[in-house]
């Protein structure tokens, strides 16, 4: 039974390349009852700020929002691990009636006293928006009394989509930017924005820049530290990966501090190399950087090339479906998959915009399905119709793929394996190889 | 102000509980053809889906009425109706279970009225049952949400129109595993009893691969069976704490349709399982079938064989209140001392019930903590030097820091495979727990031994 009918209101969010002139609707609030795979504004903020390891993250609301995000991400820290704990004001009925400000205040004072964080983020969840707590005022008071900067994050779940949560997070970060000293920052220095150190990815990338002779002032927010963010305005260039989440901050930094930015992706050989070359290009007045970069790229690629070729022979011709959060990730994934000989038959995202989907259309082969804000029924319908062998997505997509008897590869914030950089590409190819060539599928068909 | 002063309030640090709509969604996943619908904003349903998926490793579709800013101001009636229409179109459900979230509760949406309006819109159609349960998390944990949903389903659907059936038993197992549910059904069969088990997610959340895509996984309690619940000869309800609550599905059926209700603890360990079998013998008039007598015999035999390895071992036990009560009863039978009994629940009955279950609780200096979070549990455990942690995966980070092995039971088990296939109940479930716990203790001793003997 693949005869799953598409909801009338959703038809415009689905496009099949070649069948019709391009038009896709996106950026809409999810349709009620559609079983969207999306989360909420809070989710967006939490994802972006999560990896700041020496900050306190307090979730102001009833227990669920905090409980479901406890230690969920693969964001590693080389030092403090405060971000891996889950703090909540755990609002109760009387707080809902009489307001939760007092509770918030005491919780903050107590937590700051106990954990001595460098700064504190307070996330407002849905009902805080309704009961009208003045979170801003409480934060101010706590900052004043404790000397620890306490920043409200306006992330009430219903007030938009995950994208609005990214924006709220950027606003909170931007308040920190500019506070620290910019002494001793090299003229060849960058900030990395939108890199969250999943499985240690930021470490891989930072190592590349270091070998090029480029200094990384701050990574926002992978293995993040409050003080690094505070001095990030001293960098010469912002390098934005995962642009959906962080372009907003880059724009603000450009306006206020005149720091230009470039967009990059660290995923796949092509995009990874371009990310390094673009930075080298920017610092072209120091030709040594370019020389080091060329050497690095050559060395790294030749290291993984033989194994990638072997994998390519094994997986060539398989068909993949991609459904990820941001559209930029989808672009890189398509290129990386093509590199190992895999065809993409479905590509979709939770938060793409018009321009993103046009790029997707241009990249995809004829017949490819492009989806905005999909749901499990649509995803499985096209997996069957297009005979996918592999699904690339997040935790909520995994059981859909497995139930339909096809391979799966995780590509979201919750994974624990680094997929960025050259070694990350090899990890990715290996994972694809392991899942599509597993002998278990003989029992599935 | 001096921030070193002791505060009157502290935040919840690493919660040992989840929110109410999660429990309700789980119940609705155990009813045939049902789609759970959360009335509120998108994040809650997505997070809950994601959380359940990590334990069950199955597709879990939970719809949402997707509040936006205007909805939060003007109310969720229109969104709820759109959601119901879309679910009807996409899923052709046999039932929709509507659970409210904190948000819709706070703005005071009148869901029963919306449901009535929706039904009025569709006078021409035979609209599927719509079960509504009120589940604001600020009033209770996922357990309250779970029991409230069971009760709401019975309350809204059971009609008692079909006379009496002396071989039909209602069973309300509580939040147990799919494997537990399969085992219970097998027991009923051996006693020649038919049953209505609510919920029953033994197939919907632990099923085979699909040849074709299923909009709603097969299996679950049939709505027609719930309708018939008033005809049963008796209801069995598991849960020491549930028995203390003001209301329950079993008691509701007793009041409405004169169905006698038996309140039992979770049947874990010999004593509590014996009680279950005694009731079954009484209702069916059939003595304990040989296979269970054998299971019981083997369990007791293994208790004897291994008693020296477990006696006076110190355990930290945590999780849902009813599960902890069951586990503690079992551990006390074999001489393991549950030095910490903790739950994130706060029914108010936990401390007294545990104290009743453990003889000489005070003298043994046993700590019973309700409304606990994992920071409380870890702090208490630090001083007590336990030999073992018994509870969900959420205790892993604490256990790891204290270098104590963890035996995973209950929900969630999301850092191992097979969480859905853990058996906890009955002689057979106890046997599996007993073997796992005992072997974990032995393994720990073996590993820390300088000799590493390999014979017992
Ligand atoms: S708002 Fe309430 S229902 Fe939603 S996730 Fe938070 S606690 Fe759960
Ligand atoms: S309550 Fe709001 S903020 Fe929390 S998970 Fe639900 S939608 Fe998101």
PDB file of C-alpha atoms in Angstrom, chain B residues 38 42 48 59 71 76 113 123 190 213 220-221 236 239 272 284 292 308 325 350 399 422 441 452:
ATOM      1  CA  UNK B  38      -1.107  16.503  21.278  1.00  0.00           C
ATOM      2  CA  UNK B  42       4.925  21.383  17.689  1.00  0.00           C
ATOM      3  CA  UNK B  48       8.159  13.127  22.822  1.00  0.00           C
ATOM      4  CA  UNK B  59       8.287   4.747  13.992  1.00  0.00           C
ATOM      5  CA  UNK B  71      -3.504  30.281  18.441  1.00  0.00           C
ATOM      6  CA  UNK B  76      -6.763  26.268  19.837  1.00  0.00           C
ATOM      7  CA  UNK B 113     -16.408  21.645  23.564  1.00  0.00           C
ATOM      8  CA  UNK B 123     -23.177  14.675  11.686  1.00  0.00           C
ATOM      9  CA  UNK B 190      -3.175 -20.712  29.950  1.00  0.00           C
ATOM     10  CA  UNK B 213       3.975   0.910   4.679  1.00  0.00           C
ATOM     11  CA  UNK B 220      -3.242  -2.826  20.054  1.00  0.00           C
ATOM     12  CA  UNK B 221      -6.358  -3.035  22.173  1.00  0.00           C
ATOM     13  CA  UNK B 236      -6.820  -6.487  37.464  1.00  0.00           C
ATOM     14  CA  UNK B 239       0.586  -0.635  40.729  1.00  0.00           C
ATOM     15  CA  UNK B 272       4.004 -10.387  44.388  1.00  0.00           C
ATOM     16  CA  UNK B 284     -10.750 -19.030  36.594  1.00  0.00           C
ATOM     17  CA  UNK B 292       4.259 -21.508  35.656  1.00  0.00           C
ATOM     18  CA  UNK B 308      25.382 -15.859  48.919  1.00  0.00           C
ATOM     19  CA  UNK B 325       7.915  -0.655  44.565  1.00  0.00           C
ATOM     20  CA  UNK B 350       5.815   6.514  47.731  1.00  0.00           C
ATOM     21  CA  UNK B 399      26.619   5.428  37.861  1.00  0.00           C
ATOM     22  CA  UNK B 422      13.114  -6.486  28.656  1.00  0.00           C
ATOM     23  CA  UNK B 441      27.508  -8.289  40.943  1.00  0.00           C
ATOM     24  CA  UNK B 452      40.224 -13.627  38.481  1.00  0.00           C
TER      25      UNK B 452
END
